[in-house]
Structures are given as C-alpha cells and as structure tokens.
Amino acid sequence: MPVEIGVHDIAMATTTYRMDVDQLARATGEDVDKYRKGIGQDSQSVPAADEDIVTMAAEAGLAIMDRHGSDDIHTVVVATETGIDQSKSAGLYVHSLLGLPANVRVVELKQACYGGTAALQFVAGLLTRHGGKALVIAADIARYDIGSSGESTQGAAAVAMLVVADAPAIAVIEPAVGLHSADIMDFWRPNHRSTARVDGRASVSAYLEACTSAYGDYARNGGLGIDEFSAFCYHQPFTKMAHKAHRHLLNATSMTICQEQFEQRINLSTLYNRTLGNSYTASLYVALSSLLDHGDGLAGGTIGMFSYGSGCVAEFFALKVQSNHEDHLRRARTRELIDSRVPIDYQQYLAQRQYSDVGGGDREFPELTRGPFRLAAIRDEKRVYEAATI
Ligand code: CAA
C-alpha cells in the first residue's frame, strides 16, 4: 500500500505591527472601499526593524518544535522570495535558532509565491523514499514601491508545516498534480531592489490563465472533478483574487455547482489574509490555516489547492482532510498572534520600512519585536540573530 504523506502540524507567525488600510487610503487619497471591497484587504502586517523572514520562520517553526520535538526531522526547507543572502540558506539561521541537530539537510527554495508548494512536493518525494519527517517553512514579506498600486496588498507572514510519511494528523497530500510553467514578466525583483517590480493587470491575467491550465493538467492526470472538492484554497496576493480565480475556474470548466457554499468557504479561507496582507509563498498556507480554523464539516473532504508563483509556475493539487484534524489545530494561538499586533499609522510604517532597504554597512537594530527571536545587528556583513527579551 502506498504511504500517505501529509501535513501533521501547521503553525503561523507574523509581525509585531499592523497598518490598517484607512491609514494608507489617507496617504494615497484613494477611497478606502477600493482597498476593503475592491481588493479585499483590511490591514497589512508590517515588520518591526528587528524582524525579517528568519525571525518569522523561526517563530512558526518553534511552535512545531514545542509540540513535537525534533526527532526524525531530517530535512528543513525554507521557501522564500525575500531572501537575505544570495548564497547561504535562510534555513540555516532557522536551524540554529531552533537548536536542530547537525544531521539535518537544510535548503532554501525560490520560485516567487510557488516556493512553498515546491517545498511540500520536494519533501513528499524525500519522505516517500526515506520516511521520517520534514519541516517546511514558507516565509515572505511583500513590499512594493511607496505610492504604487501594489502597496495596498503588502503584508508578511510565515507558515511552518511538519510533513510526515505516516498517519499525518491534518491532511494527506494527494498524488495527482497539475502544472503550468511559462517564462513571463508579470512580477519580479531584481537583486539590487528591496521592492518588487510588477505589471499588475498582466499579473492578474497570467494568474487566471495559469489557474485553468494547471487545473486542466490536474484533471488529465486523473485528478478530481471540480464538483468533487469540498472547498478550495487559492493563492491570495489580495483576497479578492481568490474569488476571481474561483469564478474563472468554474466558468472555464462550465460548472454550475452550488456557488453559495463555495463562496462561503472561499470567504473562510480569506479571513487571515484579509488582515495579514500578501505573504507571497506563505499566502496559500495562510489561506489553508484560515479555512481549517474556521470551516466546519471539512473532515473526510478534499480541498483543491491552487499555488501560483509569478514568472511563472503554478500547481493545482489536493489535500484530503483527516477525520480528527480539528484536535491538532492552533486556533487560539493564531488568533492571539493576529489580534495582538500593534496598530501603527502611515508615518510609523514609513519609519519601519527604512530598515528594509538593501544596503551594506554595519547596523544595530532597536529591540521592538514581540516574537521570540530578533535580528540584533548586521556586523561585518553577517546577520546576528538572538533570542528576544521583551
Ligand atoms: N469601491 C469598491 N471597489 C472599488 C473602488 C471603490 N471605491 N475603487 C476601485 N474598486 C475596485 C475596482 O473596480 C477593481 O475591482 P475589479 O478587479 O473587480 O474590477 C478593484 O477595486 C481594484 O481596482 P483597480 O483595478 O483600479 O486597482 P489597481 O489597478 O490600482 O490595482 C492591482 C490592482 C493591479 C492588483 C494592484 O494591487 C497590484 O499591482 N498588485 C500587485 C500585483 C498582484 O497582486 N498581482 C496578482 C497576481 S500575481 C500573484 O498572485 C503573485 C503575487 O503574489 C504578487
């Protein structure tokens, strides 16, 4: 009998600060309903000066370690497009902060917002061969130019998943997948920039085209029909995109299934992203957490997952939800993380943003984070992480 590889635990982390879209609307002169209703965002997570993808990834990973320990973990993959080094994997800093043993393979994966899904499939392959456990962490900070249309979609989060080869408690990763890749310039970030370049409209069209193409490939590969899923999670660069994608897929497949039930479940998958903003490769797994934490009757059903990374690579795959998955969720912890973020105004947001500029030189960072780890300094071009004391 083939082994059932899947997600055994899932934990999130985000930043210390949040900026509500009202603040942004005041600064840009836009109607706030463009952001709340048109884009589907209420606020965005804003990293403090001493927070980055490593501190968020380690915080999410720590929750998993606290519950399960590190036994049998042989692989750590950090997926990100907010890389902090061109050579060394961000995962090695996380490995060290979590006190993981030396006999672990650590690597970083990048393909825009698709990296987290690539990491899941990469470890599923390893687990099929070697058994054991792997820690996958998707972590990103979405940043666009000040005053650009993408600014309202910014955000930040990390999602850690413990992936196991035997009896996953939350969901089994089903074997059928559908893929779509194309060399396009819809969204990219050259090495010298700390903000993304984007062709907004083209990126939305590319996402929708990739969605139907990847689902078509999935169906040809023996996947489920649209009407056989109990819910869907779409990559959410802004939450309205999930609704656009779902309508597009239903139209493309000429499905007229009960819209109301699906719209309601898509709404449930957007609750966290509405307030966190885009977290690029973590966003699909933030959507999954939101759906699992808020949806009822998911046990035994199958969730259709659509992962899109600009540039572009897309994958449609499926997760079969385990019967007792609700016993393994972290609803209260996640709610506390989201609700305890400190609201800041537009000027305070600009002040924190200056720390994200790519540049050389030694820097010490003020201690601001409320998370367990912090970026204390960059000295001699080396990043110095430490346990936070606040
Ligand atoms: N009240 C209600 N709705 C309003 C409104 C108001 N006062 N004003 C405008 N709207 C609506 C518009 O009608 C529009 O709705 P529809 O999309 O349903 O037509 C929506 O708000 C957005 O308005 P605009 O299209 O005018 O917005 P924009 O052009 O300023 O920016 C965007 C939209 C192009 C998506 C921009 O936010 C952007 O560039 N974002 C970054 C790129 C991105 O997220 N791309 C998504 C696909 S790529 C991907 O998925 C990878 C990734 O993570 C980046």
Coordinates of C-alpha atoms and ligand atoms in Angstrom, one line a residue:
M1 CA 0.0 0.0 0.0
P2 CA 1.5 3.4 -0.9
V3 CA 2.5 5.6 2.1
E4 CA 0.3 8.6 2.9
I5 CA 2.5 11.7 3.0
G6 CA 0.9 14.7 4.6
V7 CA 0.7 17.7 6.9
H8 CA 0.9 16.7 10.6
D9 CA 1.0 20.1 12.1
I10 CA 0.8 23.7 10.8
A11 CA 1.7 26.9 12.6
M12 CA 1.8 30.6 11.6
A13 CA 3.8 33.7 12.6
T14 CA 3.5 37.3 11.5
T15 CA 4.9 40.7 12.5
T16 CA 4.6 42.9 15.6
Y17 CA 2.9 45.8 13.8
R18 CA -0.1 46.2 11.5
M19 CA -1.3 49.1 9.4
D20 CA -5.0 49.4 8.6
V21 CA -6.0 50.3 5.1
D22 CA -7.6 53.5 6.3
Q23 CA -4.1 54.8 7.1
L24 CA -3.0 54.0 3.6
A25 CA -6.1 55.5 2.0
R26 CA -5.5 58.8 3.8
A27 CA -1.9 58.9 2.5
T28 CA -2.8 57.9 -1.1
G29 CA -6.1 59.8 -1.4
E30 CA -7.9 56.6 -2.6
D31 CA -11.4 55.7 -1.4
V32 CA -10.8 53.2 1.4
D33 CA -13.5 51.0 -0.1
K34 CA -11.2 50.4 -3.1
Y35 CA -9.0 48.5 -0.6
R36 CA -11.7 47.0 1.7
K37 CA -14.1 45.9 -1.1
G38 CA -12.2 46.2 -4.4
I39 CA -9.0 44.5 -3.3
G40 CA -10.4 42.7 -0.2
Q41 CA -7.9 43.9 2.4
D42 CA -8.4 45.4 5.8
S43 CA -4.9 45.8 7.0
Q44 CA -1.3 44.6 6.4
S45 CA 1.3 43.2 8.7
V46 CA 4.4 45.4 9.0
P47 CA 7.7 44.1 10.2
A48 CA 9.5 45.8 13.0
A49 CA 13.1 46.9 12.5
D50 CA 14.4 43.7 14.0
E51 CA 12.0 41.3 12.2
D52 CA 12.6 39.5 8.9
I53 CA 11.8 36.2 7.2
V54 CA 14.2 34.3 9.5
T55 CA 12.6 35.6 12.8
M56 CA 9.1 34.8 11.5
A57 CA 10.1 31.4 10.1
A58 CA 11.8 30.5 13.4
E59 CA 8.8 31.6 15.4
A60 CA 6.5 29.5 13.3
G61 CA 8.9 26.5 13.5
L62 CA 9.3 26.9 17.3
A63 CA 5.6 26.3 17.7
I64 CA 6.0 23.0 15.9
M65 CA 9.2 22.0 17.9
D66 CA 7.4 22.8 21.2
R67 CA 4.7 20.4 20.3
H68 CA 6.6 17.6 18.6
G69 CA 10.3 18.0 19.3
S70 CA 12.9 17.5 16.5
D71 CA 13.0 13.7 16.5
D72 CA 13.1 12.1 13.0
I73 CA 13.3 15.5 11.2
H74 CA 15.9 15.0 8.5
T75 CA 15.1 17.9 6.2
V76 CA 14.3 21.6 6.7
V77 CA 13.2 23.7 3.7
V78 CA 12.6 27.4 3.9
A79 CA 10.8 28.7 0.9
T80 CA 11.0 32.5 0.3
E81 CA 11.4 35.2 -2.3
T82 CA 12.5 37.6 0.4
G83 CA 16.0 36.1 0.5
I84 CA 18.5 37.6 2.9
D85 CA 21.6 36.2 1.3
Q86 CA 22.5 35.2 -2.3
S87 CA 24.4 32.1 -1.1
K88 CA 23.6 30.9 2.4
S89 CA 20.2 29.4 3.0
A90 CA 17.9 31.3 5.4
G91 CA 17.0 27.9 6.7
L92 CA 20.5 27.6 8.4
Y93 CA 19.7 30.5 10.7
V94 CA 16.4 28.9 11.5
H95 CA 18.1 25.6 12.1
S96 CA 20.4 27.3 14.6
L97 CA 17.6 29.3 16.4
L98 CA 15.5 26.1 16.8
G99 CA 18.5 24.1 18.1
L100 CA 18.1 21.4 15.5
P101 CA 20.7 18.6 15.3
A102 CA 23.6 18.6 12.8
N103 CA 22.2 15.5 10.9
V104 CA 19.6 17.5 9.1
R105 CA 19.6 18.6 5.4
V106 CA 18.8 22.4 5.1
V107 CA 18.0 24.2 1.9
E108 CA 16.2 27.3 0.6
L109 CA 13.8 27.2 -2.3
K110 CA 12.7 30.1 -4.5
Q111 CA 10.1 30.5 -7.3
A112 CA 8.1 33.5 -6.3
C113 CA 4.9 32.6 -4.4
Y114 CA 5.1 29.0 -5.7
G115 CA 8.2 28.2 -3.5
G116 CA 6.2 26.8 -0.5
T117 CA 4.3 24.3 -2.7
A118 CA 7.6 23.3 -4.4
A119 CA 9.0 22.7 -0.9
L120 CA 6.0 20.5 0.0
Q121 CA 6.4 18.4 -3.1
F122 CA 10.1 18.2 -2.7
V123 CA 9.9 16.8 0.8
A124 CA 7.0 14.5 -0.2
G125 CA 9.4 12.9 -2.6
L126 CA 12.1 12.6 0.0
L127 CA 9.7 11.1 2.6
T128 CA 8.4 8.6 0.0
R129 CA 12.0 7.3 -0.2
H130 CA 13.3 7.7 3.3
G131 CA 10.3 8.0 5.6
G132 CA 10.8 10.3 8.7
K133 CA 9.7 13.9 9.0
A134 CA 10.5 17.2 7.3
L135 CA 9.9 20.8 8.3
V136 CA 8.7 23.1 5.5
I137 CA 8.5 26.8 6.3
A138 CA 7.1 29.3 3.8
A139 CA 8.0 32.9 4.8
D140 CA 7.8 36.2 3.0
I141 CA 7.5 40.0 3.3
A142 CA 5.6 41.6 0.4
R143 CA 6.9 45.1 -0.4
Y144 CA 6.1 47.4 -3.3
D145 CA 7.2 50.9 -4.0
I146 CA 5.7 53.6 -1.9
G147 CA 2.7 55.1 -3.7
S148 CA 2.4 52.2 -6.2
S149 CA -0.8 50.3 -6.7
G150 CA 0.7 47.2 -5.1
E151 CA 1.3 49.0 -1.8
S152 CA -2.2 48.2 -0.6
T153 CA -1.6 44.5 -1.0
Q154 CA 1.6 44.3 1.1
G155 CA 1.9 42.0 4.1
A156 CA 4.1 39.5 5.9
A157 CA 3.8 36.0 7.4
A158 CA 5.4 32.6 7.8
V159 CA 3.7 29.2 7.9
A160 CA 5.6 26.2 9.2
M161 CA 4.4 22.7 8.4
L162 CA 5.6 19.4 9.8
V163 CA 5.3 16.9 7.0
V164 CA 5.3 13.2 7.8
A165 CA 5.4 9.9 6.0
D166 CA 2.9 8.1 8.2
A167 CA -0.5 9.0 9.5
P168 CA -0.5 12.8 9.1
A169 CA -2.9 14.3 11.6
I170 CA -4.2 17.1 9.5
A171 CA -4.2 16.3 5.7
V172 CA -2.8 13.9 3.2
I173 CA -1.1 15.4 0.1
E174 CA -2.9 13.5 -2.8
P175 CA -0.6 12.2 -5.5
A176 CA -2.3 13.8 -8.6
V177 CA -1.0 17.3 -9.6
G178 CA -1.4 19.7 -12.5
L179 CA 1.4 22.0 -13.6
H180 CA 1.8 25.2 -15.7
S181 CA 5.1 27.0 -16.3
A182 CA 5.9 29.9 -18.6
D183 CA 8.7 32.5 -18.9
I184 CA 6.8 35.7 -18.4
M185 CA 7.5 39.1 -16.7
D186 CA 4.4 39.8 -14.6
F187 CA 6.2 40.3 -11.3
W188 CA 9.9 40.1 -10.4
R189 CA 12.5 41.6 -8.1
P190 CA 16.0 42.2 -9.4
N191 CA 18.8 41.6 -6.9
H192 CA 19.5 45.3 -6.2
R193 CA 15.9 46.0 -5.2
S194 CA 14.1 45.6 -1.9
T195 CA 10.7 46.1 -3.6
A196 CA 9.1 44.1 -6.4
R197 CA 8.5 45.3 -10.0
V198 CA 5.1 44.3 -11.2
D199 CA 2.8 44.6 -14.2
G200 CA -0.4 44.5 -12.1
R201 CA -3.0 43.8 -14.8
A202 CA -0.8 41.4 -16.7
S203 CA -0.1 39.5 -13.4
V204 CA -3.8 39.1 -12.7
S205 CA -4.4 37.7 -16.3
A206 CA -1.3 35.4 -16.0
Y207 CA -2.6 34.1 -12.7
L208 CA -6.1 33.3 -14.1
E209 CA -4.6 31.6 -17.2
A210 CA -2.2 29.6 -15.1
C211 CA -5.2 28.5 -12.9
T212 CA -7.2 27.0 -15.7
S213 CA -4.1 25.5 -17.4
A214 CA -2.9 23.8 -14.1
Y215 CA -6.3 22.5 -13.3
G216 CA -6.7 21.2 -16.8
D217 CA -3.4 19.3 -16.4
Y218 CA -4.5 18.0 -13.0
A219 CA -7.8 16.7 -14.5
R220 CA -5.9 15.0 -17.3
N221 CA -3.6 13.4 -14.7
G222 CA -6.6 11.6 -13.0
G223 CA -7.5 14.4 -10.5
L224 CA -10.9 15.1 -9.1
G225 CA -13.7 16.9 -10.9
I226 CA -14.5 20.4 -9.6
D227 CA -17.7 19.2 -8.1
E228 CA -15.8 16.6 -6.0
F229 CA -14.0 19.1 -3.8
S230 CA -15.4 20.2 -0.5
A231 CA -13.5 23.5 -0.6
F232 CA -10.8 25.4 -2.4
C233 CA -7.8 27.4 -1.4
Y234 CA -6.2 29.8 -3.9
H235 CA -3.0 31.8 -3.6
Q236 CA -4.1 35.2 -2.3
P237 CA -2.0 38.2 -3.4
F238 CA -5.1 40.1 -2.2
T239 CA -8.2 38.2 -1.1
K240 CA -10.4 39.4 -3.9
M241 CA -8.2 37.3 -6.2
A242 CA -9.4 34.1 -4.7
H243 CA -13.0 34.9 -5.7
K244 CA -11.9 36.0 -9.2
A245 CA -9.9 32.8 -9.6
H246 CA -12.8 30.6 -8.4
R247 CA -15.3 32.2 -10.7
H248 CA -12.8 31.9 -13.6
L249 CA -12.3 28.2 -12.9
L250 CA -16.0 27.5 -12.7
N251 CA -16.6 29.3 -15.9
A252 CA -13.7 27.6 -17.7
T253 CA -14.9 24.2 -16.6
S254 CA -18.6 25.1 -17.3
M255 CA -19.5 24.2 -13.7
T256 CA -22.8 25.4 -12.2
I257 CA -22.4 23.8 -8.8
C258 CA -23.8 25.4 -5.7
Q259 CA -22.0 28.8 -5.7
E260 CA -23.2 29.8 -2.2
Q261 CA -21.5 27.0 -0.3
F262 CA -18.2 27.5 -2.2
E263 CA -18.2 31.3 -1.9
Q264 CA -18.8 30.9 1.8
R265 CA -15.8 28.6 2.1
I266 CA -13.6 30.8 0.0
N267 CA -14.6 33.6 2.4
L268 CA -13.4 31.4 5.3
S269 CA -10.0 30.9 3.5
T270 CA -9.5 34.7 3.2
L271 CA -10.1 35.7 6.9
Y272 CA -6.4 35.7 7.9
N273 CA -5.0 37.1 4.6
R274 CA -7.5 40.0 4.7
T275 CA -5.7 41.2 7.8
L276 CA -2.1 40.0 7.2
G277 CA -1.8 41.1 3.6
N278 CA 0.1 39.2 0.9
S279 CA 2.8 36.9 2.3
Y280 CA 3.8 35.7 -1.1
T281 CA 4.7 32.0 -0.8
A282 CA 3.2 31.7 2.7
S283 CA -0.2 33.1 1.5
L284 CA -1.7 29.9 0.2
Y285 CA -0.9 28.2 3.5
V286 CA -2.2 31.1 5.5
A287 CA -5.4 30.5 3.4
L288 CA -5.3 26.8 4.3
S289 CA -4.9 27.7 8.0
S290 CA -7.8 30.1 7.9
L291 CA -10.1 27.6 6.2
L292 CA -9.2 24.8 8.6
D293 CA -9.6 27.1 11.6
H294 CA -13.0 28.4 10.6
G295 CA -14.6 25.8 8.4
D296 CA -16.7 23.0 9.7
G297 CA -17.6 19.7 8.1
L298 CA -14.2 19.6 6.3
A299 CA -13.2 16.1 7.7
G300 CA -13.0 13.4 5.1
G301 CA -13.4 16.0 2.3
T302 CA -10.8 17.1 -0.3
I303 CA -9.5 20.7 -0.6
G304 CA -8.4 21.9 -4.1
M305 CA -5.2 23.9 -3.7
F306 CA -4.0 26.4 -6.3
S307 CA -0.5 27.7 -6.0
Y308 CA 0.7 30.5 -8.3
G309 CA 4.2 32.0 -8.4
S310 CA 4.8 34.8 -10.8
G311 CA 7.3 34.4 -13.5
C312 CA 5.5 31.8 -13.6
V313 CA 5.0 28.4 -12.1
A314 CA 1.6 27.1 -11.0
E315 CA 0.4 23.9 -9.5
F316 CA -3.1 22.5 -8.7
F317 CA -3.1 19.8 -6.2
A318 CA -5.4 18.4 -3.5
L319 CA -5.3 17.8 0.3
K320 CA -7.5 15.1 1.9
V321 CA -8.6 16.3 5.3
Q322 CA -8.1 13.8 8.1
S323 CA -11.1 12.9 10.4
N324 CA -9.6 14.2 13.7
H325 CA -7.8 17.2 12.2
E326 CA -9.6 19.7 14.4
D327 CA -7.8 18.3 17.5
H328 CA -4.5 19.4 16.0
L329 CA -5.2 23.0 15.0
R330 CA -3.9 26.1 16.8
R331 CA -6.9 28.4 16.6
A332 CA -6.3 30.3 19.9
R333 CA -2.6 30.9 19.3
T334 CA -3.1 32.1 15.7
R335 CA -6.0 34.5 16.8
E336 CA -3.7 35.9 19.5
L337 CA -0.8 36.5 17.1
I338 CA -3.1 38.3 14.7
D339 CA -5.1 40.3 17.3
S340 CA -2.0 41.3 19.4
R341 CA -0.3 43.2 16.5
V342 CA 0.2 46.8 17.4
P343 CA -1.6 49.2 15.1
I344 CA 0.7 51.9 13.6
D345 CA 0.0 54.9 11.4
Y346 CA 1.4 55.7 8.0
Q347 CA 4.4 57.7 9.3
Q348 CA 5.3 54.9 11.7
Y349 CA 5.0 52.4 8.8
L350 CA 7.4 54.6 6.7
A351 CA 9.8 54.7 9.7
Q352 CA 9.9 50.9 10.0
R353 CA 10.3 50.5 6.2
Q354 CA 13.6 52.3 6.1
Y355 CA 15.2 49.3 7.8
S356 CA 14.3 47.0 4.9
D357 CA 16.5 48.8 2.3
V358 CA 19.1 46.6 0.8
G359 CA 22.5 48.1 1.6
G360 CA 25.8 47.3 3.0
G361 CA 27.4 48.5 6.3
D362 CA 27.1 47.6 9.9
R363 CA 23.8 48.3 11.6
E364 CA 22.3 47.6 15.1
F365 CA 18.6 47.2 15.3
P366 CA 16.4 48.6 18.1
E367 CA 14.6 45.8 20.1
L368 CA 11.0 46.1 19.1
T369 CA 9.7 42.6 18.2
R370 CA 7.3 40.8 20.4
G371 CA 8.3 37.5 18.8
P372 CA 10.8 35.0 20.4
F373 CA 13.7 35.8 18.0
R374 CA 15.2 39.0 16.7
L375 CA 17.7 40.3 14.1
A376 CA 20.0 42.2 16.5
A377 CA 22.6 43.5 14.1
I378 CA 24.5 43.2 10.8
R379 CA 28.2 43.2 11.7
D380 CA 30.9 42.7 9.1
E381 CA 28.2 41.7 6.6
K382 CA 27.0 38.9 8.9
R383 CA 23.4 38.8 10.2
V384 CA 23.3 38.4 14.0
Y385 CA 20.1 36.7 15.4
E386 CA 19.3 36.2 19.0
A387 CA 16.5 35.4 21.4
A388 CA 14.3 38.4 22.1
T389 CA 14.0 39.6 25.7
I390 CA 10.7 41.6 25.5
Ligands
CAA1 N1 -15.1 50.8 -4.0 C1 -15.2 49.5 -4.3 N2 -14.4 48.9 -5.3 C2 -13.5 49.7 -5.9 C3 -13.4 51.1 -5.6 C4 -14.3 51.6 -4.7 N3 -14.2 52.9 -4.3 N4 -12.4 51.6 -6.4 C5 -12.0 50.5 -7.2 N5 -12.6 49.4 -6.9 C6 -12.4 48.1 -7.4 C7 -12.2 48.0 -8.9 O1 -13.4 48.0 -9.6 C8 -11.4 46.8 -9.0 O2 -12.3 45.7 -9.0 P1 -12.2 44.5 -10.1 O3 -10.9 43.9 -10.0 O4 -13.3 43.5 -9.6 O5 -12.5 45.2 -11.4 C9 -10.6 46.7 -7.8 O6 -11.2 47.6 -6.9 C10 -9.1 47.1 -8.0 O7 -9.1 48.4 -8.6 P2 -8.1 48.7 -9.8 O8 -8.0 47.5 -10.7 O9 -8.3 50.0 -10.3 O10 -6.8 48.6 -8.9 P3 -5.3 49.0 -9.3 O11 -5.1 48.9 -10.7 O12 -4.9 50.2 -8.6 O13 -4.5 47.8 -8.6 C11 -3.6 45.5 -8.7 C12 -4.9 46.4 -8.6 C13 -3.2 45.6 -10.2 C14 -4.0 44.1 -8.4 C15 -2.6 46.1 -7.8 O14 -3.0 46.0 -6.4 C16 -1.2 45.4 -7.9 O15 -0.4 45.7 -8.8 N6 -0.9 44.4 -7.0 C17 0.3 43.7 -7.0 C18 0.3 42.6 -8.0 C19 -0.6 41.4 -7.7 O16 -1.0 41.2 -6.6 N7 -1.0 40.6 -8.7 C20 -1.8 39.5 -8.5 C21 -1.4 38.3 -9.5 S1 0.3 38.0 -9.3 C22 0.4 36.9 -7.9 O17 -0.5 36.4 -7.5 C23 1.8 36.8 -7.3 C24 1.9 37.7 -6.1 O18 1.6 37.3 -5.0 C25 2.3 39.1 -6.3

